[in-house]
Coordinates of C-alpha atoms and ligand atoms in Angstrom, one line a residue:
X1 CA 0.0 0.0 0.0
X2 CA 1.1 3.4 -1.2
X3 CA 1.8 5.4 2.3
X4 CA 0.2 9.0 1.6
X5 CA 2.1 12.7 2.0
X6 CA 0.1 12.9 5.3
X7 CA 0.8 9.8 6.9
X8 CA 4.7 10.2 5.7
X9 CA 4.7 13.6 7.2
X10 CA 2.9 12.3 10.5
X11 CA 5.4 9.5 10.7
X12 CA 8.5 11.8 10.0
X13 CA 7.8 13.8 13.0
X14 CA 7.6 10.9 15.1
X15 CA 11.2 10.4 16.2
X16 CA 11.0 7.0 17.6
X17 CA 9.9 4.2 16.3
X18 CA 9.9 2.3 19.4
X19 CA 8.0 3.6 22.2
X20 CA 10.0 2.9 25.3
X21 CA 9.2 4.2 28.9
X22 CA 11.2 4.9 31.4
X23 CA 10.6 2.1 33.3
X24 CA 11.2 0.2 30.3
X25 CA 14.6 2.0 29.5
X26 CA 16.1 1.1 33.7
X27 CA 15.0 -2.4 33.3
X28 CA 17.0 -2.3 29.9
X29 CA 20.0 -1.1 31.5
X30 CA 19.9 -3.1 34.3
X31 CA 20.0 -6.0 31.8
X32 CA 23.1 -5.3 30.5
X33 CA 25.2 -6.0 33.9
X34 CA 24.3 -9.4 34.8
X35 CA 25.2 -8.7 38.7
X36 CA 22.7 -6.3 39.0
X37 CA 20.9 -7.0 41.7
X38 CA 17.9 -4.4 40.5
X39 CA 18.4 -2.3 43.4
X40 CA 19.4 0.7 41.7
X41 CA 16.7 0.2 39.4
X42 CA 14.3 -0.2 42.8
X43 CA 15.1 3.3 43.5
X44 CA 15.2 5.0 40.2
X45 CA 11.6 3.5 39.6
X46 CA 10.6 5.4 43.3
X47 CA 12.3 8.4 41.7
X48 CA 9.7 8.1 38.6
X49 CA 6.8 7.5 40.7
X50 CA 7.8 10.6 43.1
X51 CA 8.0 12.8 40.1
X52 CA 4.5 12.1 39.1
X53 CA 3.2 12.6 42.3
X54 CA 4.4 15.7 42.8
X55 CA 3.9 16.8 39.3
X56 CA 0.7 16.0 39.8
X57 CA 0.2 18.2 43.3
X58 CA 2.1 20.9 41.3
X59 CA -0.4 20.8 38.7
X60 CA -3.4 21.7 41.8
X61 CA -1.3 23.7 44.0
X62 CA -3.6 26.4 43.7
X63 CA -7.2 24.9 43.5
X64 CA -5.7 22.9 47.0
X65 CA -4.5 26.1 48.5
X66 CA -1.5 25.0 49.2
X67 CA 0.8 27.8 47.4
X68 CA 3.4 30.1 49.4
X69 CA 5.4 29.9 52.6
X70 CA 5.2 28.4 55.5
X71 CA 6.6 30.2 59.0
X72 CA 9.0 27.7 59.2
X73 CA 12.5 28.2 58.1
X74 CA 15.0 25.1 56.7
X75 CA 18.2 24.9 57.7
X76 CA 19.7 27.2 55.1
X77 CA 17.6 29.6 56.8
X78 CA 15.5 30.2 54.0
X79 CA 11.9 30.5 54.0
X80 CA 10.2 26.7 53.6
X81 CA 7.2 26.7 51.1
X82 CA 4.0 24.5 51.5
X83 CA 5.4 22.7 48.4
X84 CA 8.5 22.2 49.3
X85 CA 7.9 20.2 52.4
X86 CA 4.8 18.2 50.6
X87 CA 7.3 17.4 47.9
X88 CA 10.3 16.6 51.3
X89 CA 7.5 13.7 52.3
X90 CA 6.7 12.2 49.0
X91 CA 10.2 11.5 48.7
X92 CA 10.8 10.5 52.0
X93 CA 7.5 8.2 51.5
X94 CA 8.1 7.1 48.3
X95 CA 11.9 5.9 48.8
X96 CA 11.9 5.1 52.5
X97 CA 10.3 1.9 51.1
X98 CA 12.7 1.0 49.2
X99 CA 14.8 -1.9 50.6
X100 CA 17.9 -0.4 48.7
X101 CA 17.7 2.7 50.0
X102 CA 20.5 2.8 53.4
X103 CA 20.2 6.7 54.2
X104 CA 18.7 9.7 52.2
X105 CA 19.4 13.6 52.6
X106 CA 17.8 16.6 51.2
X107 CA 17.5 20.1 51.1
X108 CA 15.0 20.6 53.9
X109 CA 16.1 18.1 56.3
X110 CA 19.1 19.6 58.7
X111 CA 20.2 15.6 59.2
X112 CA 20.9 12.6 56.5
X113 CA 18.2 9.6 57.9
X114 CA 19.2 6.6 58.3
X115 CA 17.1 3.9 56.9
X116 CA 18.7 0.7 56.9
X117 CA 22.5 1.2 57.8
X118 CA 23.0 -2.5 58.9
X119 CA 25.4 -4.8 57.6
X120 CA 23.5 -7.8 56.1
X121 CA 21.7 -7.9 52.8
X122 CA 22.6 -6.4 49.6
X123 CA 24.5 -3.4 48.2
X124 CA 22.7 -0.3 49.4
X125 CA 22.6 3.2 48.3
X126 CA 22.8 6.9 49.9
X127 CA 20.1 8.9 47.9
X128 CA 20.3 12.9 48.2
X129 CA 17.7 15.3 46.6
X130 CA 16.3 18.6 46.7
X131 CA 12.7 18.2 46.6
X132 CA 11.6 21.0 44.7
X133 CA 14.3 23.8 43.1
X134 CA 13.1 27.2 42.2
X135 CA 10.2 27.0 44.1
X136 CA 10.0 30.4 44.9
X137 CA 8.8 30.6 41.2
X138 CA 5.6 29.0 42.3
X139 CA 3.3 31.8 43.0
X140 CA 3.6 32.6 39.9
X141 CA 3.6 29.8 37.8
X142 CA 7.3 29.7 36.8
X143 CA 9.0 26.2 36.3
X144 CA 10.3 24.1 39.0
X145 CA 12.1 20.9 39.5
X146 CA 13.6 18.0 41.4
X147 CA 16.6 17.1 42.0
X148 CA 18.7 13.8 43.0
X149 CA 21.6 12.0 43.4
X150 CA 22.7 8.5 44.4
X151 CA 26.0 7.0 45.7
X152 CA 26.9 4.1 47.0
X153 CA 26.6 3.5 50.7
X154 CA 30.1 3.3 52.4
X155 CA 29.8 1.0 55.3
X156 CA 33.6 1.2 56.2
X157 CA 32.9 4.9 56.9
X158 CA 32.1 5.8 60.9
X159 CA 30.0 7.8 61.7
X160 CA 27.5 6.3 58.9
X161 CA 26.2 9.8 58.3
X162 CA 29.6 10.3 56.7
X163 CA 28.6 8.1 54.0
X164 CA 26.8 10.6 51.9
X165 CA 29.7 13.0 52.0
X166 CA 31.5 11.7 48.5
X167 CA 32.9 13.4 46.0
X168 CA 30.3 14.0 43.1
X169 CA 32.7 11.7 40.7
X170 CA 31.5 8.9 42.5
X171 CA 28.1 9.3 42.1
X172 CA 26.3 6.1 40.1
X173 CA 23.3 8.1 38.5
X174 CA 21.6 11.3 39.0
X175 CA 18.9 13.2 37.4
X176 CA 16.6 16.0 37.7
X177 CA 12.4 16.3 37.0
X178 CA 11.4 19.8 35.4
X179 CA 7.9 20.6 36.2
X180 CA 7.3 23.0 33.3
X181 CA 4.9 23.4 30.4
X182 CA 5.6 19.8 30.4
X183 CA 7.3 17.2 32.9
X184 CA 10.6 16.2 31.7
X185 CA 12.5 13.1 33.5
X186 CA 16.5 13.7 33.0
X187 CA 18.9 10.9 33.9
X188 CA 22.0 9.5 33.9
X189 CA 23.7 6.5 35.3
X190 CA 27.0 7.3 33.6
X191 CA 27.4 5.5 29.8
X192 CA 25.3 9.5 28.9
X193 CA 21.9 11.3 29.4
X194 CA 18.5 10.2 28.2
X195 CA 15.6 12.3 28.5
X196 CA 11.5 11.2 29.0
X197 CA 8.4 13.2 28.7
X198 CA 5.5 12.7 30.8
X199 CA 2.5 11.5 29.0
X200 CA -0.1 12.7 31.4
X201 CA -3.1 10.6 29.7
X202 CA -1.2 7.2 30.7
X203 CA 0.4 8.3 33.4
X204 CA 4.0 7.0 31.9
X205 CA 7.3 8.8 30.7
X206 CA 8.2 8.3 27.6
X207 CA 11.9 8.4 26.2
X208 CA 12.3 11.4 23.8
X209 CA 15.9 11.6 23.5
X210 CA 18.8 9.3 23.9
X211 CA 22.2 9.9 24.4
X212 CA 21.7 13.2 24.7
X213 CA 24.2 16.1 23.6
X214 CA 24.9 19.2 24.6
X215 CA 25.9 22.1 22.0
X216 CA 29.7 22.6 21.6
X217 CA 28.9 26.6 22.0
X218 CA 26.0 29.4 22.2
X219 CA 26.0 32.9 22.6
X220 CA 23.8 32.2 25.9
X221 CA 24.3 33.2 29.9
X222 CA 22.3 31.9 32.0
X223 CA 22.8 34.3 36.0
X224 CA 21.4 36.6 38.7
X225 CA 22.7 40.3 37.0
X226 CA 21.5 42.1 40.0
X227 CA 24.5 40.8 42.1
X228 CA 26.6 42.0 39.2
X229 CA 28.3 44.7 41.7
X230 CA 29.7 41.9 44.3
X231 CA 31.0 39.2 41.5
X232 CA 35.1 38.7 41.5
X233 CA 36.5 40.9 38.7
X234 CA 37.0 38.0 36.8
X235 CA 33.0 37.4 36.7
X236 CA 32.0 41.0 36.3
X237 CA 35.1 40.8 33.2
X238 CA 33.6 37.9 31.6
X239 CA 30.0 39.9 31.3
X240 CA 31.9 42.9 29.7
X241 CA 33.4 40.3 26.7
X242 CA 29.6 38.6 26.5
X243 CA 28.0 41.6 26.1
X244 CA 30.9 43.1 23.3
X245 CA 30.5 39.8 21.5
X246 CA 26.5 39.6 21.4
X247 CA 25.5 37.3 23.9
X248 CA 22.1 36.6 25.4
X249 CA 20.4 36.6 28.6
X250 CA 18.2 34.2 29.9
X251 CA 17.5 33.0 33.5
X252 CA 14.6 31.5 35.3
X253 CA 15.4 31.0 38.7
X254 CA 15.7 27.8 38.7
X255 CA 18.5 26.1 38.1
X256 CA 16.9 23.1 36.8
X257 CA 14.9 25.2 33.9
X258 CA 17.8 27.4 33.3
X259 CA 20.4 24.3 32.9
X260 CA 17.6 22.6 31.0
X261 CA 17.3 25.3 28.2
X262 CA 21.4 24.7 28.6
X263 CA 21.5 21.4 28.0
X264 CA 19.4 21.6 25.1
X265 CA 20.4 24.7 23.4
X266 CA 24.2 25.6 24.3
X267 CA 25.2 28.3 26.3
X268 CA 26.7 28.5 30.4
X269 CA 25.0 28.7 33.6
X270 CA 26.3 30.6 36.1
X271 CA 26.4 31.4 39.9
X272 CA 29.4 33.0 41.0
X273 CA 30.4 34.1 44.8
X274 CA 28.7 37.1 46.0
X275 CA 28.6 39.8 48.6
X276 CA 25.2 37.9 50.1
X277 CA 26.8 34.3 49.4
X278 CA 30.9 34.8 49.5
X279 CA 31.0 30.8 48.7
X280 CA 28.4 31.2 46.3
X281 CA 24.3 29.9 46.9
X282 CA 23.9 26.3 45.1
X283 CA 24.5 23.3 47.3
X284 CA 27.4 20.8 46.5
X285 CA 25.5 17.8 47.1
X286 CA 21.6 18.0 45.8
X287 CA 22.1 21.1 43.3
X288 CA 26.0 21.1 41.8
X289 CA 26.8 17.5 42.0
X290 CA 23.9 15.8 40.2
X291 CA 23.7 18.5 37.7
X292 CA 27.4 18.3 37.1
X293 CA 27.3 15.1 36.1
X294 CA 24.5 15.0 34.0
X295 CA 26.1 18.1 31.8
X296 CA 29.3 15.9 31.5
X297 CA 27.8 13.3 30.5
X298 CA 26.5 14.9 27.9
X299 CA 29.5 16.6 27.1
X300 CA 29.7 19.9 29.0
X301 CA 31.9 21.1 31.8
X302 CA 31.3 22.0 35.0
X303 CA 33.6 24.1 37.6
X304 CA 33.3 26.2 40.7
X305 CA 35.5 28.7 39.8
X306 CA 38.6 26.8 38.5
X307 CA 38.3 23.4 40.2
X308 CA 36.0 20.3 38.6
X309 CA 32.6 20.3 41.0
X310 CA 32.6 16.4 40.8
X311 CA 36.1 16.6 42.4
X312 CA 35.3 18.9 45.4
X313 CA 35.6 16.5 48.8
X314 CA 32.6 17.5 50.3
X315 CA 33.1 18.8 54.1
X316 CA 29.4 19.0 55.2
X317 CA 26.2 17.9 53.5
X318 CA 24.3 21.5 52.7
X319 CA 27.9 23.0 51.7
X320 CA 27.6 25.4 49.4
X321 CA 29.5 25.9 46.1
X322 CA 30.1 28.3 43.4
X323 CA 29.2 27.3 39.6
X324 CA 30.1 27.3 36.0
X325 CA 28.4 24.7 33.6
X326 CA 27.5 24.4 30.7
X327 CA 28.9 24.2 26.7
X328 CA 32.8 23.5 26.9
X329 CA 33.4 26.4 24.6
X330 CA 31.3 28.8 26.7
X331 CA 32.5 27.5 30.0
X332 CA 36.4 28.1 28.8
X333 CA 35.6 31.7 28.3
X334 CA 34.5 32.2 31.5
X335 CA 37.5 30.3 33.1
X336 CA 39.8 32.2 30.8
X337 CA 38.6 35.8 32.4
X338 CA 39.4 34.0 35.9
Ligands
AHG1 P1 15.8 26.2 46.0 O1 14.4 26.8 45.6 O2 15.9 24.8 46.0 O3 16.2 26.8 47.3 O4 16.8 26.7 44.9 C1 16.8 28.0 44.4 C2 18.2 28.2 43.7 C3 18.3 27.7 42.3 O5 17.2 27.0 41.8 C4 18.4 29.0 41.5 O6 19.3 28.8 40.5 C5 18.8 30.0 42.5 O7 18.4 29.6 43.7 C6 18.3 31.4 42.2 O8 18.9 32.2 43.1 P2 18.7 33.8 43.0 O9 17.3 34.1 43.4 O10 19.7 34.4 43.9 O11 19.0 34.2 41.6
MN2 MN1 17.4 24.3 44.6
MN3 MN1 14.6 23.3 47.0

């Protein structure tokens, strides 16, 4: 049967031939290290599941009342939004089932938890995550995100809390959700980055993009401009050759939409020192770290000011770091003004 310009044209936009879902996709992975004992897989399935959950209170936040702050404060001293401790629980409720799962950490809790430190049973993982990035963007609609990083649980290291403080090289997948004019699943366990969509009518992600690359270059910066005045010279020089060379601006508020539109399009996201936050305002472990390694996995670089992120030794589990990431070319400007 002759296929017709229209069903060509349909079929042409249709990228994949084979529909596979996330789900799909772990189990597929998993497959191809006949150890495995699924565990990993165990936890990057409660990772799926808590996206949609939260996407889904997201989605209602306003019919259910539950937009803006709390009184409470977390322990970065920042003001806690509804929505950032309902997304805390589903986490917490979603992976604290997971037999994997040894301790988890996040943004809003001052203490890593300890969920199953004990010796016996299989290999078991330290899962960090902040909940919900950007979500001071809620009120008014702006994107938002999730996200989370696993490492191995060290059971050699005393006190077991210590366990989640390793280096962001050693990390065995990591990924963030972006809760935007669609719900986008990014991950990586380390052989490069596939991306899923959320198809809200079956409740199921579905891959879009495999072995995903990021743009060599692009005249794109992605940072807070109104702490211009308190960046390092070398910062506030690198703006002066951006805006000579006819660069654009673009920044969200959230790191995970602005190092989205990175990944995908090219260009450098930025959060240098300032006057406010001398060792600059992202955290190492939930915020720098997973996003690190997702953009070198897909070929980007990623530095706080001249050192590799996923080298840093981390001191203290809501340390804070400085950042550069993004397009190899674009970040090698900025390290060049440094
Ligand atoms: P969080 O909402 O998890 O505290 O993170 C907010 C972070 C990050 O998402 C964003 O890149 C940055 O704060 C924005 O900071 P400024 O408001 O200082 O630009
Ligand atoms: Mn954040
Ligand atoms: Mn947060």
């Amino acid at each position: 049967m002759e296929t017709t310009p229209a069903l060509k044209a349909q079929h042409h936009l249709t990228s994949h031939d084979n529909l596979t879902t996330l789900q799909s996709h772990i189990l597929a992975e998993e497959a191809k290290y006949p150890n495995s004992t699924g565990t990993l897989s165990w936890i990057l399935s409660a990772m799926s599941f808590s996206a949609k959950m939260i996407a889904s209170k997201i989605r209602r936040a306003r019919l259910n009342d539950v937009l803006g702050s709390l009184d409470s404060d977390n322990v970065q001293g920042e003001r806690q939004q509804k929505l950032d401790v309902i997304a805390n629980e589903t986490l917490l409720r979603c992976l604290g089932s997971r037999a994997g799962v040894a301790i988890v950490a996040s943004e809003e809790n001052e203490e890593p938890i300890m969920l199953r430190t004990e010796t016996e049973g299989d290999r078991k993982y330290v899962v960090l995550f902040d909940p919900l990035d950007g979500s001071a963007n809620l009120d008014a609609c702006g994107a938002v995100g999730t996200i989370f990083s696993v490492l191995r649980h060290d059971r050699r290291v005393m006190p077991v809390e210590r366990s989640v403080l390793q280096p962001g090289v050693r990390q065995v997948a990591a990924g963030y959700i972006l809760y935007g004019s669609s719900v986008v699943f990014v991950l990586t366990t380390g052989t490069g980055v596939d991306m899923f969509v959320l198809d809200p009518s079956i409740g199921a992600f579905l891959e879009v993009e495999e072995n995903l690359r990021i743009p060599t270059k692009s005249k794109n910066y992605s940072m807070n401009e109104g702490n211009r005045k308190s960046f390092p010279t070398g910062y506030q020089n690198y703006l002066d050759w951006a805006q000579s060379n006819g660069y654009s601006s673009r920044y969200a508020g959230a790191m995970v939409a602005d190092v989205h539109r990175i990944l995908l399009k090219g260009g450098v996201f930025l959060y240098p020192p300032t006057a406010k936050a001398p060792k600059g305002k992202l955290r190492l472990m939930y915020e720098a770290n997973p996003m690190s390694m997702i953009i070198e996995q897909a070929g980007g670089k990623s530095f706080a000011d001249k050192q590799r992120i996923l080298e840093i030794q981390p001191e203290d589990l809501h340390q804070r770091t400085s950042v550069i990431m993004g397009s190899p070319d674009e970040v090698d400007h900025v390290l060049a003004q440094l």
